[in-house]
Each structure stands twice: as C-alpha cells, then as structure tokens.
Amino acid sequence: MERLVEFEAPVVFFKFIELEEHLSEKLGAKVDLVTPNALKPLIKPQVMGEAVYA
C-alpha cells in the first residue's frame, strides 16, 4: 500500500521509517510512504492531481 504524506515540520529519517513500520503493523499490510519531494518529475503532476487529502 503506497501513501503520499506531507509533514508540517521536517521529519528525521528514523522517525519516517518508524512511522512506516508502525502503519504496516497496524494495517497488516506493507506500507510505503513517499513525500511529494521524493516523486519523480514525470509522475508528480499525475500523483498530486489524484491525491486525496484526509
């Protein structure tokens, strides 16, 4: 399961991985988190256009 995430403040890489593992455990499925800045330029407009903010 892939999720696009944005944070209000910078997040330390360790905490980012910790969140990914926590969500995977709670949801019972592998969770991959990605930030908008990590998206490849070719797909970024499409992904951002399809994003659902919750």
mmCIF file of C-alpha atoms in Angstrom:
data_model
loop_
_atom_site.group_PDB
_atom_site.id
_atom_site.type_symbol
_atom_site.label_atom_id
_atom_site.label_comp_id
_atom_site.label_asym_id
_atom_site.label_seq_id
_atom_site.Cartn_x
_atom_site.Cartn_y
_atom_site.Cartn_z
ATOM 1 C CA MET A 1 0.000 0.000 0.000
ATOM 2 C CA GLU A 2 1.516 3.305 -1.042
ATOM 3 C CA ARG A 3 0.706 6.541 0.724
ATOM 4 C CA LEU A 4 1.683 10.104 -0.105
ATOM 5 C CA VAL A 5 2.434 12.046 3.068
ATOM 6 C CA GLU A 6 3.260 15.644 3.876
ATOM 7 C CA PHE A 7 4.557 16.896 7.201
ATOM 8 C CA GLU A 8 4.243 20.382 8.679
ATOM 9 C CA ALA A 9 7.802 20.226 10.015
ATOM 10 C CA PRO A 10 10.885 18.319 8.856
ATOM 11 C CA VAL A 11 10.929 14.678 9.942
ATOM 12 C CA VAL A 12 14.074 12.766 10.844
ATOM 13 C CA PHE A 13 14.584 9.759 8.550
ATOM 14 C CA PHE A 14 14.477 7.349 11.510
ATOM 15 C CA LYS A 15 11.037 8.650 12.542
ATOM 16 C CA PHE A 16 9.825 8.367 8.941
ATOM 17 C CA ILE A 17 10.812 4.681 8.831
ATOM 18 C CA GLU A 18 9.349 4.139 12.299
ATOM 19 C CA LEU A 19 6.003 5.546 11.097
ATOM 20 C CA GLU A 20 6.094 3.321 8.014
ATOM 21 C CA GLU A 21 6.696 0.227 10.157
ATOM 22 C CA HIS A 22 4.010 1.233 12.666
ATOM 23 C CA LEU A 23 1.402 1.671 9.920
ATOM 24 C CA SER A 24 2.392 -1.636 8.301
ATOM 25 C CA GLU A 25 1.952 -3.420 11.619
ATOM 26 C CA LYS A 26 -1.401 -1.783 12.421
ATOM 27 C CA LEU A 27 -2.844 -2.280 8.930
ATOM 28 C CA GLY A 28 -1.466 -5.777 8.441
ATOM 29 C CA ALA A 29 0.000 -4.853 5.057
ATOM 30 C CA LYS A 30 3.269 -3.423 3.760
ATOM 31 C CA VAL A 31 3.026 0.366 3.728
ATOM 32 C CA ASP A 32 5.324 2.535 1.618
ATOM 33 C CA LEU A 33 5.337 6.229 2.423
ATOM 34 C CA VAL A 34 6.533 8.852 -0.019
ATOM 35 C CA THR A 35 6.673 12.635 0.205
ATOM 36 C CA PRO A 36 5.863 14.933 -2.726
ATOM 37 C CA ASN A 37 9.531 15.960 -2.966
ATOM 38 C CA ALA A 38 10.529 12.322 -3.497
ATOM 39 C CA LEU A 39 8.243 11.863 -6.513
ATOM 40 C CA LYS A 40 9.866 11.664 -9.921
ATOM 41 C CA PRO A 41 9.117 14.771 -12.011
ATOM 42 C CA LEU A 42 7.476 12.688 -14.740
ATOM 43 C CA ILE A 43 4.767 11.288 -12.451
ATOM 44 C CA LYS A 44 4.489 14.056 -9.852
ATOM 45 C CA PRO A 45 1.719 16.059 -11.602
ATOM 46 C CA GLN A 46 -0.466 12.971 -12.008
ATOM 47 C CA VAL A 47 0.071 11.747 -8.443
ATOM 48 C CA MET A 48 -0.548 15.180 -6.945
ATOM 49 C CA GLY A 49 -3.664 15.558 -9.087
ATOM 50 C CA GLU A 50 -5.061 12.259 -7.803
ATOM 51 C CA ALA A 51 -4.098 12.849 -4.161
ATOM 52 C CA VAL A 52 -6.893 12.727 -1.604
ATOM 53 C CA TYR A 53 -6.235 14.850 1.449
ATOM 54 C CA ALA A 54 -7.528 13.471 4.727
#
